Coordinates of C-alpha atoms and ligand atoms in Angstrom, one line a residue:
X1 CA 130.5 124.1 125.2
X2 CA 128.0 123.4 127.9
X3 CA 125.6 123.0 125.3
X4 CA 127.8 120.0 123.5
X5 CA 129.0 118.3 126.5
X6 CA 124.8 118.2 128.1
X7 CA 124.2 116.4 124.2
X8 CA 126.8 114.3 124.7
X9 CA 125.5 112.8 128.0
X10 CA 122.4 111.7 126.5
X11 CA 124.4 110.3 123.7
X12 CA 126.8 108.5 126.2
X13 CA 124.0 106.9 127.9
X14 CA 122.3 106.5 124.9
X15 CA 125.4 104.2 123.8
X16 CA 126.0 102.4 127.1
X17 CA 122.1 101.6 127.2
X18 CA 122.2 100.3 123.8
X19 CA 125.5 97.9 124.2
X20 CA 124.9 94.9 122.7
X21 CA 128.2 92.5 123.0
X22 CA 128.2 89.3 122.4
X23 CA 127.3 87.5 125.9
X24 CA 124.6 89.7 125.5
X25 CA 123.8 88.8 122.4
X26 CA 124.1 84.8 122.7
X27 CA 121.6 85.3 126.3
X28 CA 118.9 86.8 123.7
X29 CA 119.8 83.9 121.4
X30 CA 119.1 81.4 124.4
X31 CA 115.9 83.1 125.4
X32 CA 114.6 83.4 121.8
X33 CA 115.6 79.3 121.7
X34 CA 113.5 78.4 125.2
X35 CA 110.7 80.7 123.7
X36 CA 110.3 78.8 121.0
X37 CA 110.2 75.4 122.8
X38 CA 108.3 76.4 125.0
X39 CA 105.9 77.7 122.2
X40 CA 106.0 74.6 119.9
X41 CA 104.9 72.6 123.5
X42 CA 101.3 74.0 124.0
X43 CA 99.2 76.8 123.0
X44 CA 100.1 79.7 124.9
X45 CA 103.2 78.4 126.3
X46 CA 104.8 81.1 124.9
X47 CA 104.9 84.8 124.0
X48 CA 106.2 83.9 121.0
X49 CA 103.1 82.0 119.1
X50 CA 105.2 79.3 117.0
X51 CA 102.5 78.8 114.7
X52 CA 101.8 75.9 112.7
X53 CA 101.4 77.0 108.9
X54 CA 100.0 74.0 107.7
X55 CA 102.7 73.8 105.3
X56 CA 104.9 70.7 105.3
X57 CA 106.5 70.8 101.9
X58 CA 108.3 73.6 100.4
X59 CA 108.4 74.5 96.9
X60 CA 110.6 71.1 94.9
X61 CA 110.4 73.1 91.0
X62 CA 107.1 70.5 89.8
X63 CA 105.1 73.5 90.5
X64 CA 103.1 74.4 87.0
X65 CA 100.5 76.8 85.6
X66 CA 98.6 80.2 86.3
X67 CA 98.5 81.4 90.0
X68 CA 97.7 84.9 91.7
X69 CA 99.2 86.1 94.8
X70 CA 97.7 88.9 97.7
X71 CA 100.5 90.1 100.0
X72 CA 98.9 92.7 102.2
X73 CA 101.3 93.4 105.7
X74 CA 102.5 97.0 105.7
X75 CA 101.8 100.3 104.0
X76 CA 101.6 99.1 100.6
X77 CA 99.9 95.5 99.1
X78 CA 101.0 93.9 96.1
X79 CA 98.8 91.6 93.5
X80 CA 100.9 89.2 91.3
X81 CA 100.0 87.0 88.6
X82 CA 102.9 84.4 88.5
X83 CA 103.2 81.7 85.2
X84 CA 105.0 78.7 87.0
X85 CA 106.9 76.4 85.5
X86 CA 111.0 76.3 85.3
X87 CA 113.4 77.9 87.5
X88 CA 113.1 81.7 85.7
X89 CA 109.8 82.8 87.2
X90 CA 108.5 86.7 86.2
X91 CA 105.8 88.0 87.7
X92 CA 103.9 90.3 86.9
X93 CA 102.8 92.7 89.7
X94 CA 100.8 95.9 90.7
X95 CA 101.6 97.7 94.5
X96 CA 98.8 99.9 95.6
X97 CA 99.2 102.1 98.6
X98 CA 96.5 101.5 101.2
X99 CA 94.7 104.4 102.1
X100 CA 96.1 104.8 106.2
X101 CA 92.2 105.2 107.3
X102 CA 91.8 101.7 106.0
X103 CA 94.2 100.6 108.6
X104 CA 91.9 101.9 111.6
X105 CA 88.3 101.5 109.7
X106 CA 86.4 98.3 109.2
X107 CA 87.4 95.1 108.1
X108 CA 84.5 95.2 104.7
X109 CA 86.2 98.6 103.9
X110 CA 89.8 96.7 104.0
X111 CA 88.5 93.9 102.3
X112 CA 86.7 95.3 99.6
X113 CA 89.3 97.9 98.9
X114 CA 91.9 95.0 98.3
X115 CA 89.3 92.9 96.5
X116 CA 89.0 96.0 94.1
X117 CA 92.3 96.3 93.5
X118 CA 92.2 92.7 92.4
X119 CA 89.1 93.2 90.5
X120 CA 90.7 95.3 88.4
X121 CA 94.2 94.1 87.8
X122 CA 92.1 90.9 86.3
X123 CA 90.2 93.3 84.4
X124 CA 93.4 94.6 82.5
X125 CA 94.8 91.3 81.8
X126 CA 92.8 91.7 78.5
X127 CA 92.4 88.4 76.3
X128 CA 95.7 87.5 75.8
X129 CA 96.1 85.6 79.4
X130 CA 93.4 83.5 79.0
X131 CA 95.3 80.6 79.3
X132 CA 93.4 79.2 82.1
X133 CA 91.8 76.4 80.2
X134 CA 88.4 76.5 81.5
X135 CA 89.8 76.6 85.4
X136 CA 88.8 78.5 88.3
X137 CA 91.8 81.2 88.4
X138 CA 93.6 80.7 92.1
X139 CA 95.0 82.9 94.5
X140 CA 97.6 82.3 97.6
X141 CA 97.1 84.7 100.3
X142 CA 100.0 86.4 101.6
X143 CA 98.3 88.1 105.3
X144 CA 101.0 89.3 107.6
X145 CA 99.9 89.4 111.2
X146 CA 99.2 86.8 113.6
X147 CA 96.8 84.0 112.6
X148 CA 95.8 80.8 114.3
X149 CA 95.9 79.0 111.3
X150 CA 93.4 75.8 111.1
X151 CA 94.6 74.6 107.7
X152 CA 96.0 75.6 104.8
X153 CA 93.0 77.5 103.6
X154 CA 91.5 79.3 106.8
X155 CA 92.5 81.3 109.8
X156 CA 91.6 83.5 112.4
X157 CA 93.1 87.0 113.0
X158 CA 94.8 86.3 116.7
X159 CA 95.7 90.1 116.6
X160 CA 96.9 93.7 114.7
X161 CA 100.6 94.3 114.8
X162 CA 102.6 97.5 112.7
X163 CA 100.1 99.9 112.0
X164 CA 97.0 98.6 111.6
X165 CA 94.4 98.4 114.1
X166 CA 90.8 97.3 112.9
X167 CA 89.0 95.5 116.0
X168 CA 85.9 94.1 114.0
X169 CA 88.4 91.8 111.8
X170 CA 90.6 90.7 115.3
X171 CA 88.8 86.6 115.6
X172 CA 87.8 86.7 112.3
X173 CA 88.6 84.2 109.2
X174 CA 90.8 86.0 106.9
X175 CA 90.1 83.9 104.2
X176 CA 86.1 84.1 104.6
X177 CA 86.8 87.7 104.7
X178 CA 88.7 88.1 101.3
X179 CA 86.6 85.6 99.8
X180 CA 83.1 87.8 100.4
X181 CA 85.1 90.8 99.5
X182 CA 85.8 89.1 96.2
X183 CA 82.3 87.6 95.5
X184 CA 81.0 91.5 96.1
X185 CA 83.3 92.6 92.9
X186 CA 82.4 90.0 90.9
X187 CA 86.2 87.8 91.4
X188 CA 85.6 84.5 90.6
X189 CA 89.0 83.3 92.6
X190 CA 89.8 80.4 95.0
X191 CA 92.1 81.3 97.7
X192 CA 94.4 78.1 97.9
X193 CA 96.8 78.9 100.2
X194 CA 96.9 81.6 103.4
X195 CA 100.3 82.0 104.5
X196 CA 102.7 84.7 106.7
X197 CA 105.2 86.0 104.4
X198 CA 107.9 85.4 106.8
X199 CA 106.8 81.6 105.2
X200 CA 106.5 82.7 101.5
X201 CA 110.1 84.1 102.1
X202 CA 111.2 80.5 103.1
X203 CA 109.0 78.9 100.6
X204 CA 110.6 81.2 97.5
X205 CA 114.2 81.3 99.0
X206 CA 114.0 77.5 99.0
X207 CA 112.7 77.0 95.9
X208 CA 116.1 78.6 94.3
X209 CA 118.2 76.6 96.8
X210 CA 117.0 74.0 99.0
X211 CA 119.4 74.6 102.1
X212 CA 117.5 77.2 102.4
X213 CA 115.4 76.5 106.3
X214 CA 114.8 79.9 107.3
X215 CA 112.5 83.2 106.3
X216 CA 113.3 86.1 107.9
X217 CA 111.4 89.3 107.2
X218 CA 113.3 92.7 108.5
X219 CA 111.1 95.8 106.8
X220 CA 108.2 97.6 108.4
X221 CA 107.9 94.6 111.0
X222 CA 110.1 91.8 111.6
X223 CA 109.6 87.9 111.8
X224 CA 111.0 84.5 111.0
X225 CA 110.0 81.3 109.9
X226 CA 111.6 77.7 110.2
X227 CA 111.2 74.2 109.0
X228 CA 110.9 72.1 112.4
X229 CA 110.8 68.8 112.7
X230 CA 106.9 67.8 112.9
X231 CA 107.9 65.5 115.8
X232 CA 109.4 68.1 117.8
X233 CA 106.2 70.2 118.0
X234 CA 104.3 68.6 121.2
X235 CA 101.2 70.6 120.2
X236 CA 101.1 69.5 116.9
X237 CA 97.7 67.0 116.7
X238 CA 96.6 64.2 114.7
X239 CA 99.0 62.3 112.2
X240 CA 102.4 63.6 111.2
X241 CA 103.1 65.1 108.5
X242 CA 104.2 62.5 105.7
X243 CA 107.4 64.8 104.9
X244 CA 107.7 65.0 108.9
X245 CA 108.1 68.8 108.7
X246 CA 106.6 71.3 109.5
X247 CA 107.0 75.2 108.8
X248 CA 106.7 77.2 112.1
X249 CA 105.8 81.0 111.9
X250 CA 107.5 82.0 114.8
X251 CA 105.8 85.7 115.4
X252 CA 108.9 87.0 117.2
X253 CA 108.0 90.2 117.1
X254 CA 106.8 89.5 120.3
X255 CA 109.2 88.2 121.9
X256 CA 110.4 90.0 125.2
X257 CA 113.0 89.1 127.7
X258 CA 115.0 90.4 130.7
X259 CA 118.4 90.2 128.5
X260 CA 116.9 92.9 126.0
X261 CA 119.0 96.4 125.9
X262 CA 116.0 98.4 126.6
X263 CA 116.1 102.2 126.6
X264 CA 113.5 105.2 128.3
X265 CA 113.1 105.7 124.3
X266 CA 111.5 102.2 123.9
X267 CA 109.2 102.5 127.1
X268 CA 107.9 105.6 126.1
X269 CA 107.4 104.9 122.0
X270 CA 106.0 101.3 123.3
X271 CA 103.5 102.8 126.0
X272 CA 102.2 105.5 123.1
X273 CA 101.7 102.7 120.7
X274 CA 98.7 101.4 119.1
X275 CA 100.1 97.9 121.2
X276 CA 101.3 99.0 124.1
X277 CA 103.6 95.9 126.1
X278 CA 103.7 93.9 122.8
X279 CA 105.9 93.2 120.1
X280 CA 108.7 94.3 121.9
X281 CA 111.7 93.0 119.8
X282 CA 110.1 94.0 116.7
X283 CA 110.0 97.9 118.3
X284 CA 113.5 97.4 118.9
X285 CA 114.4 96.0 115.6
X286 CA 111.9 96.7 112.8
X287 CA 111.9 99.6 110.2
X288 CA 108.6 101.1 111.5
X289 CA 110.2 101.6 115.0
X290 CA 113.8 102.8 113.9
X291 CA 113.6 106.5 112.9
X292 CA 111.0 107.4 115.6
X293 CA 113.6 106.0 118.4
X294 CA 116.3 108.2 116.8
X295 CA 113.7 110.8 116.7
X296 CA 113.0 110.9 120.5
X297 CA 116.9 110.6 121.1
X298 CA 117.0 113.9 119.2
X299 CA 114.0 115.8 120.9
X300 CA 115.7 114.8 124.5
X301 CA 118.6 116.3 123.2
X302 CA 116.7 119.6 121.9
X303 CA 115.2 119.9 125.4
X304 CA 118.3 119.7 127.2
X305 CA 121.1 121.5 124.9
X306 CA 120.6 124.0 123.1
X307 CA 123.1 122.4 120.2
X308 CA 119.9 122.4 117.5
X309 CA 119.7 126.4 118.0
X310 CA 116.9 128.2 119.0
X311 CA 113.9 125.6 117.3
X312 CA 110.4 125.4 117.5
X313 CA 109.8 121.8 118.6
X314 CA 106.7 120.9 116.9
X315 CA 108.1 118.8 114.2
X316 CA 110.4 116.9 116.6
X317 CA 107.6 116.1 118.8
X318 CA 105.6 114.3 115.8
X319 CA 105.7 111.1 115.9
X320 CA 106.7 108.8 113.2
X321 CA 107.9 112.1 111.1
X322 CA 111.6 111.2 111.3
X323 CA 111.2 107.7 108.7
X324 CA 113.6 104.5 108.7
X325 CA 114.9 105.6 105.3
X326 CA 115.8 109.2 106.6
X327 CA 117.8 108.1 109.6
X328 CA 119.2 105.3 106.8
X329 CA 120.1 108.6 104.3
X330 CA 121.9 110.0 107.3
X331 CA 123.7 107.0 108.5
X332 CA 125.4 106.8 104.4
X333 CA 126.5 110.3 104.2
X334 CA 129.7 110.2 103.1
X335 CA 129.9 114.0 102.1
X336 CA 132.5 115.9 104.1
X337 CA 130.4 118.3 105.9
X338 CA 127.6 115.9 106.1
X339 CA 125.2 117.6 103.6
X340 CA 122.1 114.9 104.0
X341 CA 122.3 115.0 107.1
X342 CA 121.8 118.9 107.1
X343 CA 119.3 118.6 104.8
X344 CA 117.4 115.6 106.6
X345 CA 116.9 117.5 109.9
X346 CA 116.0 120.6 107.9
X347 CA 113.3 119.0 105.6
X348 CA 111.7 116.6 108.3
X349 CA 112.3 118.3 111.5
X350 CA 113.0 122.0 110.3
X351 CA 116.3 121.8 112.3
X352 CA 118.5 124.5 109.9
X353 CA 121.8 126.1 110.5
X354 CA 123.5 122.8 112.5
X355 CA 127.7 122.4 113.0
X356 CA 129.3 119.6 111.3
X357 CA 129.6 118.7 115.3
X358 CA 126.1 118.6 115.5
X359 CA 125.3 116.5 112.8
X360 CA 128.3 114.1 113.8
X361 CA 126.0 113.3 116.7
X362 CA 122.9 113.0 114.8
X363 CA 124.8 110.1 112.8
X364 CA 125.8 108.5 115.7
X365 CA 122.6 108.3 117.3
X366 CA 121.7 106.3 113.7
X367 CA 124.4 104.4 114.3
X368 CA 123.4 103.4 117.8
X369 CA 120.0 102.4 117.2
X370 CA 120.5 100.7 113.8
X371 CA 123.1 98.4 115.3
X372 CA 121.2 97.0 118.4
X373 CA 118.4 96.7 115.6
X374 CA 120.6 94.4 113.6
X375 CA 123.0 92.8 116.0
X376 CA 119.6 91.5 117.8
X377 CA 118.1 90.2 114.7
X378 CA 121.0 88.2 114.3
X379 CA 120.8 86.7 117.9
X380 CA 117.2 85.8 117.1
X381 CA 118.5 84.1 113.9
X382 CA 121.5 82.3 115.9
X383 CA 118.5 81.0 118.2
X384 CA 116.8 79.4 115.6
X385 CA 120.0 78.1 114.1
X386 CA 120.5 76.7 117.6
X387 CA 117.0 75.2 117.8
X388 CA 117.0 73.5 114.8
X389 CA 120.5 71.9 115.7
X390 CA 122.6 74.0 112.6
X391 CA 125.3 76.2 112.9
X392 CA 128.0 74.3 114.8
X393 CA 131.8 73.9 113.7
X394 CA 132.1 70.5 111.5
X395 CA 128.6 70.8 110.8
X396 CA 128.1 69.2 107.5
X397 CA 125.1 70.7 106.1
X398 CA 124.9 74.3 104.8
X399 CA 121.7 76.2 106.4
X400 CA 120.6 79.4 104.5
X401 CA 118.9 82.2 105.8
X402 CA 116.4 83.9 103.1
X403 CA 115.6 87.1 103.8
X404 CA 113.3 90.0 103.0
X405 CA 112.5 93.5 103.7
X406 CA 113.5 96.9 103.2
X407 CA 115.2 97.6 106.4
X408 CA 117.7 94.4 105.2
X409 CA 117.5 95.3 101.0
X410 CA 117.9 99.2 101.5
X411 CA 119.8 99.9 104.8
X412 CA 123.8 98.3 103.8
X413 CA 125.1 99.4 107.0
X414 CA 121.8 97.1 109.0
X415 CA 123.0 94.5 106.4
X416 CA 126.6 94.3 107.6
X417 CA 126.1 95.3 110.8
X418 CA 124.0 92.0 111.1
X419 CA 125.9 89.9 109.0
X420 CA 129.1 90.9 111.0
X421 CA 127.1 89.6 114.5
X422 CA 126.6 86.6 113.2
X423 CA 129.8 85.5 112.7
X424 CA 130.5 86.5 116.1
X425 CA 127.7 84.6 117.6
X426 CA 128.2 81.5 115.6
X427 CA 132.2 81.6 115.4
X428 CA 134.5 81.7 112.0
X429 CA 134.6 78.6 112.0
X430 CA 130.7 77.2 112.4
X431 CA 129.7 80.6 110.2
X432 CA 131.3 78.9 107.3
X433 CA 128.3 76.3 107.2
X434 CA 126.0 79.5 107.3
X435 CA 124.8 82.1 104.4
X436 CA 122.4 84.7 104.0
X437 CA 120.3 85.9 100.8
X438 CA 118.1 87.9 99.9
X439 CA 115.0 87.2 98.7
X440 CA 113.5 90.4 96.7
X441 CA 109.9 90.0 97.0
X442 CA 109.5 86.1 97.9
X443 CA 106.9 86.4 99.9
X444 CA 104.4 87.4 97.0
X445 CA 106.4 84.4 95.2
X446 CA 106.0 82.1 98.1
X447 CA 102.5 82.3 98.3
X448 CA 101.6 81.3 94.6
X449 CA 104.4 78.6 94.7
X450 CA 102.1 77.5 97.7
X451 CA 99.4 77.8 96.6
X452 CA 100.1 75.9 93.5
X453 CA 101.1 73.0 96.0
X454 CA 97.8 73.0 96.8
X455 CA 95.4 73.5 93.5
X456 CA 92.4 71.8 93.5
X457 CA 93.6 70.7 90.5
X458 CA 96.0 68.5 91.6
X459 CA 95.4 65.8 93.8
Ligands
GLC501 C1 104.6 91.6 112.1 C2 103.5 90.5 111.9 C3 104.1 89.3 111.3 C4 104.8 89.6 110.1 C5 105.9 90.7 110.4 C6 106.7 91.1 109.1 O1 105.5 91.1 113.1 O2 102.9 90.2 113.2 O3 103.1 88.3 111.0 O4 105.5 88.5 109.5 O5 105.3 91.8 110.9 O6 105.8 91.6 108.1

């Protein structure tokens, strides 16, 4: 008894800590919205980067022939090869799992162990896809982590985010980069395009339905991107934009503010990071962060109650062992005497012999940290919704939020959890003129589409 009611403390704070109603909500949504001004006004103004992508058209269907695609930006990276041309696009694509020394090593190692992987899936194309006519095969680069972008074709690594850490690449041009890798294996490619894949999210979504204005990407790490109005963005130089848009990565993984529900969980998994005192909404929010929140809750609990049994701690004090797709597994189990969730704590954490009390707990601490993850990902949506001027009752125009990312394609209860917020941020009413969809894999999509755009065969 003494042993539930000390686990239920921590859960009760745990709850009231984690509260996220809906003045709560709409003050993250403002702050998310001045952040973003304040980013678009100068460089630095921000914590929040607004970047300019250099892309000011999306995707209009004209887009023809042969294009590759690179999308490295978590644990695995994807090639594509992508025959556009009409609205039922296939591509064909291989993932390969990047070896995690590769994510701390050197930026040749990372470069030349994508630019194999590329060698080869060319190799195996075999004669049959020869239909490049003579051309120079291109490639848009999908590179998910800050970059000061200088055009379309070139950028500098501002910083790591998620797991990788590799300081010789950090000021670098990511393009150069891939581009010597390639030479090295022999890859006679032209990258055409470098975008985020928050922006080949946007770019794909909207080239199956034009409302479409936003990218969000809620999976290992979490971002958005937006069309803004070119003349809105005060840092913006030279001439405008002849479509007077502009696509804005927003980086607001990094965003931080005094209205964010923030928990001793947080402080300590953000101080013990590879990026200590940055991306602080994507720790609160993003798949990489989730299970190792709900995995400190737990060892709190095991050190203060004895309602895991007698356990050797070891496991529980690993970090990272307890995954977003575990805590996700526990959240859906629907079996009477919650038999995943048994088996969860007993597989990863080597927590056996646990009362259906206990592991009622467990699913609420999922349930806990999964919904702040999801009700403040909507708020950062409503503030761009806000921003751009969308989103208001008797608003005409429908604005469309594509989205990708396991954390938002796997986890249903994230899904609705986030879905549900945003009708009560926006209202019944102005939610009408809002939708959501998923876009399964865009940002691969999104950077051929792009960099098709901007062939240098086409002029
Ligand atoms: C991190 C990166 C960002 C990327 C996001 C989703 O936040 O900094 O560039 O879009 O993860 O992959």
């Amino acid at each position: 008894m003494v042993a539930a009611a000390a686990a239920e403390r921590v859960v009760a704070e745990l709850r009231e800590q984690c509260a996220t109603p809906a003045a709560r909500l709409d003050g993250v949504a403002a702050a998310m919205e001045e952040e973003m001004r304040a980013g678009l006004e100068h460089e630095g103004g921000s914590k929040i980067k607004m970047i300019i992508s250099y892309v000011d058209n999306l995707p209009n269907g004209s887009e023809e022939g042969l294009f590759y695609a690179l999308d490295l930006g978590g644990t695995n990276f994807r090639v594509l090869r992508v025959q556009l041309g009409g609205k039922d696009i296939k591509p064909e694509s291989r993932e390969v799992s990047i070896p995690p020394h590769l994510m701390s090593g050197n930026a040749a190692e990372l470069f030349g162990f994508i630019a194999s992987a590329l060698a080869k899936f060319v190799a195996d194309e075999g004669r049959s896809n020869g239909v490049l006519n003579g051309r120079q095969r291109e490639l848009g680069f999908t590179f998910s982590f800050p970059v000061r972008q200088s055009s379309i074709t070139s950028g500098t690594l501002i910083k790591w985010t998620k797991a990788f850490s590799i300081d010789d690449a950090v000021g670098e041009d990511v393009v150069a980069e891939l581009q010597t890798a390639m030479e090295k294996q022999g890859v006679d490619m032209r990258v055409s395009a470098l975008i985020n894949d928050t922006v080949g999210t946007l770019a794909a979504g909207s080239y199956y339905d034009e409302d479409v204005v936003i990218g969000v990407i809620l999976g290992t790490g979490s971002n958005a991107a937006y069309v803004e109005k070119a003349n809105a963005i005060p840092k913006l130089e030279g001439e405008l934009p002849k479509s007077g848009n502009m696509v804005i990565n927003t980086e607001w993984g990094n965003f931080s503010s005094s209205c964010l529900p923030i928990t001793e969980y947080d402080q300590a998994l953000d101080e013990e990071s590879l990026n200590p005192r940055e991306q602080i909404f994507e720790k609160l929010i993003s798949g990489m962060y989730l299970g190792d929140i709900v995995r400190r809750v737990l060892l709190k609990i095991a050190s203060q109650s004895s309602i895991f049994g007698d356990i050797n701690r070891t496991k529980l004090k690993t970090h990272f062992i307890l995954r977003t797709p575990d805590i996700s597994a526990m959240h859906h189990d629907e079996t009477p005497d919650l038999r995943v969730v048994a088996e969860k704590l007993e597989e990863n954490l080597k927590i056996t012999g646990t009362s259906l009390e206990t592991r009622k707990v467990v699913v609420e601490i999922c349930d806990i940290v999964t919904s702040r993850s999801a009700r403040l990902a909507a708020a950062g949506i409503v503030g761009i919704i806000r921003k751009i001027g969308r989103g208001t009752a008797g608003n005409k125009e429908k604005t469309v939020i594509a989205i990708d990312g396991g954390l938002f394609k796997h986890y249903g209860k994230f899904r609705q959890s986030l879905e549900s917020a945003l009708v009560e941020l926006l209202g019944e009413e102005a939610s009408k003129s809002v939708g959501i969809k998923l876009a399964n894999d865009g940002s691969g999509l999104g950077a051929a589409l792009i960099a098709a755009a901007h062939s240098q065969y086409i002029n």
